[in-house]
């Protein structure tokens, strides 16, 4: 019996009442949830309509665009531009910010999003999602320039993602915990199913694209090597590894049952300090993870405190269970200090590690 359960719309209104927040953010989240319903429907029909296929275009990030990337981008823009709550939007799929069309009023917020994260998985029907972040427009700004979006993640007023998987979901935070809503397709409403999500401090599961290991920095090699060594290694416990190659699905797993996810700094492409984008991937996910009691770091500091310098800036990402993120930060600090030499049998090279390998 769903009647009487809390819908996302009701939740946002009650939450904003508690926070004495304005109606504009409520209305904006409503527009975002409408967009996510359209995208969920387009993704579900992708193979039937041919929209899961490639466009033959390479986007501003140098990635192959799928038709659904463009459809999802368009749905987000059209669903959120008209309401009068936004001064501007920025998307993974667009090089420059999207100006609000002249016929619509301007509002006080900025919306930044990745319309379809994990879209390289569309042809194999794996869970993908939309990641979004809401910032305040600087005072008096009605036509934001790229630099107006360059705010640290600590300034986010709302962050979340929609998941298009076996069930469609929205998971979001307004800075007061993390809450998950599942789309009930028959009535077309997101219902609160996962209130107050919390991430356990410890875990025995980690996720990383291990094919990049030769490009990683020594502290990351050390961490993974110790995990892989399992019970017989310095951690004295067995670890499990996962890699879906869809950040929304990985973060969702961590919010559900803990774990560590990382796309760390590597030397694969010297122009890129990481793979994931700060403003519309790392920052919203970092806010969610911290709000659920986890931690999110570049390895050398809190992601949310990174000062952005470009709209599509990339950043190393290490997030999830607090004690694992702290361990990785410690390994980076020891490496940066140039502590005692450590020789890695697995990677057959010398790297600089100091502290004892166990705890
Ligand atoms: O940034 C897009 C993304 O698809 C993420 O969702 C995912 O974590 C990562 O890229 C996968 O990268 P790779 O293909 O290198 O495993």
XYZ file of C-alpha atoms and ligand atoms in Angstrom:
375
model
C 0.000 0.000 0.000
C 1.787 3.104 -1.226
C -0.924 5.604 -0.360
C 0.278 7.829 2.458
C 3.974 7.117 1.897
C 6.335 10.030 1.459
C 6.888 11.117 -2.121
C 9.974 13.065 -3.174
C 7.796 16.165 -3.693
C 6.372 15.941 -0.169
C 9.802 15.224 1.313
C 11.371 18.294 -0.287
C 8.569 20.577 0.856
C 8.778 19.302 4.461
C 12.568 19.431 4.470
C 12.637 23.008 3.166
C 10.046 23.957 5.798
C 12.411 22.652 8.501
C 15.348 24.478 6.938
C 13.243 27.621 6.430
C 14.384 27.403 2.791
C 12.663 29.004 -0.166
C 10.103 27.574 -2.561
C 12.472 27.992 -5.508
C 14.670 25.061 -4.533
C 11.559 22.891 -4.064
C 10.366 23.799 -7.534
C 13.805 23.220 -9.036
C 14.080 19.728 -7.494
C 10.617 19.024 -8.888
C 11.795 19.981 -12.371
C 14.860 17.769 -11.939
C 12.713 14.802 -10.916
C 10.459 15.330 -13.926
C 13.530 15.332 -16.177
C 14.767 12.125 -14.539
C 11.434 10.390 -15.225
C 11.681 11.311 -18.912
C 15.292 10.125 -19.041
C 14.416 6.870 -17.228
C 11.780 6.216 -19.858
C 14.147 7.068 -22.748
C 16.878 4.817 -21.301
C 14.444 1.918 -20.785
C 13.423 2.147 -24.451
C 16.955 2.750 -25.719
C 17.491 -0.544 -27.526
C 13.982 -0.410 -29.029
C 14.344 3.090 -30.433
C 18.018 2.846 -31.379
C 18.850 5.679 -28.958
C 21.438 3.553 -27.127
C 23.614 3.657 -30.241
C 26.478 6.021 -31.097
C 26.066 9.418 -32.772
C 29.512 9.246 -34.323
C 30.285 12.519 -32.515
C 33.055 12.970 -29.939
C 31.992 15.356 -27.142
C 33.961 18.157 -25.439
C 35.509 15.530 -23.158
C 36.884 13.502 -26.067
C 34.329 10.735 -25.451
C 32.072 9.008 -27.976
C 28.591 10.436 -27.640
C 25.569 8.143 -27.621
C 22.231 9.393 -28.893
C 20.911 8.991 -25.360
C 23.637 11.347 -24.043
C 22.188 14.076 -26.246
C 18.577 13.170 -25.475
C 19.238 13.200 -21.705
C 21.082 16.510 -22.008
C 18.216 18.058 -23.924
C 15.650 16.737 -21.428
C 17.569 18.286 -18.512
C 17.893 21.653 -20.272
C 14.258 21.828 -21.413
C 12.830 20.602 -18.105
C 14.809 23.033 -15.954
C 15.209 26.215 -18.044
C 11.639 27.552 -17.939
C 10.733 27.705 -14.230
C 12.519 30.927 -13.286
C 14.669 29.300 -10.567
C 17.936 29.180 -12.482
C 20.429 31.778 -13.668
C 22.202 29.195 -15.810
C 23.211 25.584 -16.332
C 26.385 23.727 -17.202
C 26.531 20.197 -18.556
C 29.153 17.599 -19.288
C 27.898 17.605 -22.867
C 28.299 21.360 -23.447
C 31.575 23.215 -23.665
C 30.129 26.504 -22.334
C 27.327 27.275 -19.841
C 23.767 27.079 -21.168
C 22.107 30.509 -21.022
C 18.478 30.566 -19.898
C 16.443 31.494 -23.012
C 15.380 35.150 -23.059
C 11.637 34.413 -22.761
C 12.038 32.868 -19.278
C 12.662 34.609 -15.942
C 16.022 34.124 -14.221
C 16.460 32.723 -10.735
C 19.098 32.512 -8.034
C 20.491 29.016 -8.611
C 22.964 27.355 -10.945
C 22.468 23.748 -12.037
C 25.428 21.610 -13.066
C 24.942 18.080 -14.336
C 26.204 15.001 -16.098
C 23.064 14.000 -18.023
C 24.002 10.348 -18.513
C 26.903 9.084 -16.476
C 28.261 5.660 -17.448
C 26.805 5.916 -20.944
C 29.605 3.771 -22.388
C 27.589 0.956 -20.748
C 24.337 1.685 -22.581
C 24.809 -1.009 -25.202
C 25.203 -3.653 -22.489
C 22.160 -2.552 -20.457
C 24.096 -1.756 -17.293
C 22.841 0.812 -14.746
C 23.554 4.415 -15.753
C 22.431 7.687 -14.175
C 22.162 11.475 -14.072
C 24.339 13.350 -11.570
C 23.362 16.876 -10.497
C 24.602 19.673 -8.270
C 22.859 22.929 -7.316
C 24.869 26.057 -6.462
C 23.825 29.637 -5.719
C 24.416 32.156 -8.501
C 26.698 34.957 -7.317
C 24.678 38.022 -6.209
C 23.235 39.969 -9.086
C 24.366 37.473 -11.753
C 21.642 36.717 -14.283
C 23.871 35.718 -17.184
C 26.521 33.520 -15.588
C 29.958 33.197 -17.139
C 31.991 29.979 -16.699
C 33.815 31.498 -13.708
C 30.508 31.940 -11.839
C 30.233 28.131 -11.725
C 33.745 27.696 -10.326
C 32.692 27.316 -6.695
C 34.092 24.700 -4.298
C 31.816 21.751 -3.522
C 31.251 23.064 0.010
C 28.969 25.677 -1.623
C 26.513 23.107 -3.005
C 22.970 23.506 -1.651
C 21.709 20.246 -3.105
C 23.368 17.277 -4.793
C 22.160 13.952 -6.015
C 21.836 11.398 -8.740
C 19.117 9.536 -10.568
C 19.718 5.874 -11.238
C 18.364 4.047 -14.264
C 18.733 0.425 -13.267
C 16.419 -2.482 -12.459
C 14.504 0.164 -10.482
C 14.740 3.890 -11.202
C 15.781 5.896 -8.154
C 16.749 9.381 -7.037
C 19.212 9.739 -4.168
C 19.758 13.243 -2.892
C 20.927 15.513 -0.116
C 19.991 19.036 0.872
C 22.763 19.037 3.460
C 20.711 17.163 6.055
C 21.497 13.524 5.372
C 21.076 11.368 2.284
C 17.753 9.925 1.229
C 16.787 7.483 -1.521
C 13.516 7.437 -3.462
C 12.348 4.645 -5.763
C 10.191 5.377 -8.797
C 6.803 3.681 -8.544
C 6.066 3.361 -12.266
C 2.310 2.901 -11.921
C 1.714 6.254 -10.236
C 4.820 7.946 -11.659
C 6.121 9.170 -8.301
C 9.398 8.684 -6.463
C 8.648 7.167 -3.037
C 10.979 7.487 -0.029
C 12.401 3.972 0.381
C 15.883 4.624 1.806
C 15.846 7.395 4.453
C 19.034 8.484 6.241
C 21.568 6.385 4.368
C 24.754 5.735 6.334
C 28.092 4.279 5.217
C 29.934 1.966 7.608
C 33.434 3.228 8.453
C 35.039 -0.116 7.593
C 34.737 -2.332 4.558
C 36.340 -5.215 2.707
C 35.241 -4.136 -0.777
C 37.024 -1.763 -3.137
C 36.428 -0.627 -6.722
C 39.099 0.572 -9.127
C 39.920 0.118 -12.811
C 42.900 -2.180 -12.244
C 43.962 -1.993 -15.896
C 45.434 1.417 -15.032
C 47.679 0.098 -12.291
C 50.943 0.756 -14.102
C 49.989 4.446 -14.290
C 49.060 4.841 -10.594
C 51.122 6.630 -7.993
C 52.942 4.441 -5.448
C 50.481 5.073 -2.557
C 47.600 3.722 -4.647
C 49.659 0.733 -5.789
C 50.516 0.073 -2.159
C 46.872 0.214 -1.057
C 45.614 -2.103 -3.789
C 48.499 -4.492 -3.349
C 47.723 -4.805 0.346
C 44.026 -5.409 -0.357
C 44.822 -8.056 -2.961
C 47.218 -9.801 -0.552
C 44.155 -10.482 1.624
C 44.393 -12.550 4.806
C 48.031 -13.389 4.212
C 48.999 -9.713 3.701
C 49.448 -6.748 6.037
C 45.685 -6.041 6.221
C 45.057 -9.601 7.470
C 41.641 -9.794 5.797
C 40.319 -10.746 2.403
C 38.961 -8.020 0.126
C 36.500 -8.223 -2.714
C 36.891 -6.091 -5.851
C 34.163 -4.567 -8.057
C 34.272 -2.424 -11.213
C 31.062 -1.491 -13.037
C 32.602 1.447 -14.962
C 29.532 3.516 -14.099
C 30.214 5.919 -11.238
C 26.553 6.333 -10.255
C 26.185 2.573 -9.851
C 29.415 2.329 -7.824
C 28.467 5.205 -5.510
C 25.020 3.722 -5.079
C 26.544 0.398 -4.027
C 28.700 2.217 -1.478
C 25.687 4.094 -0.080
C 23.829 0.776 0.204
C 26.522 -1.432 1.718
C 29.764 0.488 2.139
C 33.034 0.115 0.275
C 35.677 2.209 -1.393
C 35.630 3.638 -4.923
C 38.524 5.324 -6.601
C 39.611 6.794 -9.892
C 42.936 8.078 -8.617
C 45.509 10.330 -10.195
C 47.473 8.541 -12.889
C 50.092 9.291 -15.501
C 48.176 7.845 -18.454
C 47.534 11.287 -19.918
C 49.754 13.977 -18.380
C 47.119 16.617 -19.284
C 44.602 14.940 -16.956
C 45.197 14.678 -13.212
C 42.245 12.289 -12.968
C 39.416 10.870 -15.050
C 36.330 12.224 -13.309
C 35.025 15.757 -13.573
C 35.041 17.946 -10.463
C 31.900 20.032 -10.842
C 29.320 17.487 -11.972
C 30.763 14.132 -10.893
C 33.197 14.420 -7.971
C 31.560 17.290 -6.032
C 27.953 16.029 -5.941
C 29.105 12.492 -5.121
C 31.479 13.816 -2.438
C 28.642 15.776 -0.797
C 26.416 12.670 -0.773
C 29.184 10.464 0.608
C 30.112 12.927 3.365
C 26.471 13.460 4.270
C 26.160 9.683 4.684
C 29.133 9.608 7.064
C 31.800 8.601 4.537
C 34.761 10.566 3.191
C 35.768 11.848 -0.243
C 39.318 12.861 -1.053
C 41.718 13.507 -3.905
C 44.246 11.550 -1.836
C 45.732 14.864 -0.759
C 42.702 16.707 0.574
C 38.941 16.908 0.746
C 37.321 16.965 -2.718
C 34.737 19.496 -1.538
C 37.503 22.001 -0.751
C 39.146 21.913 -4.181
C 38.916 25.362 -5.816
C 37.778 24.781 -9.397
C 39.713 26.469 -12.171
C 37.747 25.222 -15.200
C 34.219 24.049 -15.950
C 35.288 20.603 -17.116
C 38.222 20.192 -14.734
C 39.170 16.639 -13.807
C 40.193 15.535 -10.360
C 41.431 12.359 -8.644
C 38.582 10.700 -6.695
C 38.824 8.410 -3.670
C 35.553 8.014 -1.774
C 33.568 5.769 0.506
C 34.154 4.189 3.905
C 35.898 6.678 6.158
C 38.722 4.541 7.498
C 39.764 3.342 4.016
C 39.833 6.890 2.636
C 41.870 7.965 5.690
C 44.321 5.116 5.044
C 44.776 6.198 1.434
C 45.341 9.821 2.534
C 47.950 8.566 4.996
C 49.731 6.581 2.276
C 49.790 9.678 0.036
C 51.160 11.822 2.887
C 53.873 9.265 3.689
C 54.833 9.069 0.027
C 54.923 12.867 -0.337
C 57.158 13.113 2.751
C 59.548 10.662 1.109
C 59.456 8.195 3.993
C 61.455 4.939 4.116
C 61.841 2.976 0.883
C 59.431 0.139 0.265
C 59.896 -2.403 -2.470
C 56.751 -3.721 -4.123
C 57.018 -7.376 -5.115
C 53.756 -7.179 -7.078
C 54.664 -4.175 -9.184
C 58.334 -4.975 -9.281
C 59.533 -1.487 -8.520
C 60.794 0.627 -5.665
C 58.532 3.170 -4.115
C 58.750 5.239 -0.970
C 56.663 4.135 1.957
C 57.299 4.665 5.596
C 54.871 3.397 8.151
C 54.434 -0.233 8.991
C 52.175 -1.868 6.431
C 49.720 -3.069 8.995
C 47.350 -0.554 10.572
O 33.078 9.543 -16.256
C 32.373 8.560 -16.840
C 32.640 7.161 -16.324
O 31.889 6.316 -17.162
C 32.303 6.894 -14.871
O 30.934 6.727 -14.686
C 33.094 5.651 -14.578
O 33.418 5.504 -13.210
C 34.334 5.824 -15.426
O 34.015 6.776 -16.420
C 34.761 4.550 -16.062
O 36.003 4.722 -16.613
P 36.805 3.512 -17.322
O 36.132 3.301 -18.651
O 38.182 4.026 -17.455
O 36.700 2.304 -16.453
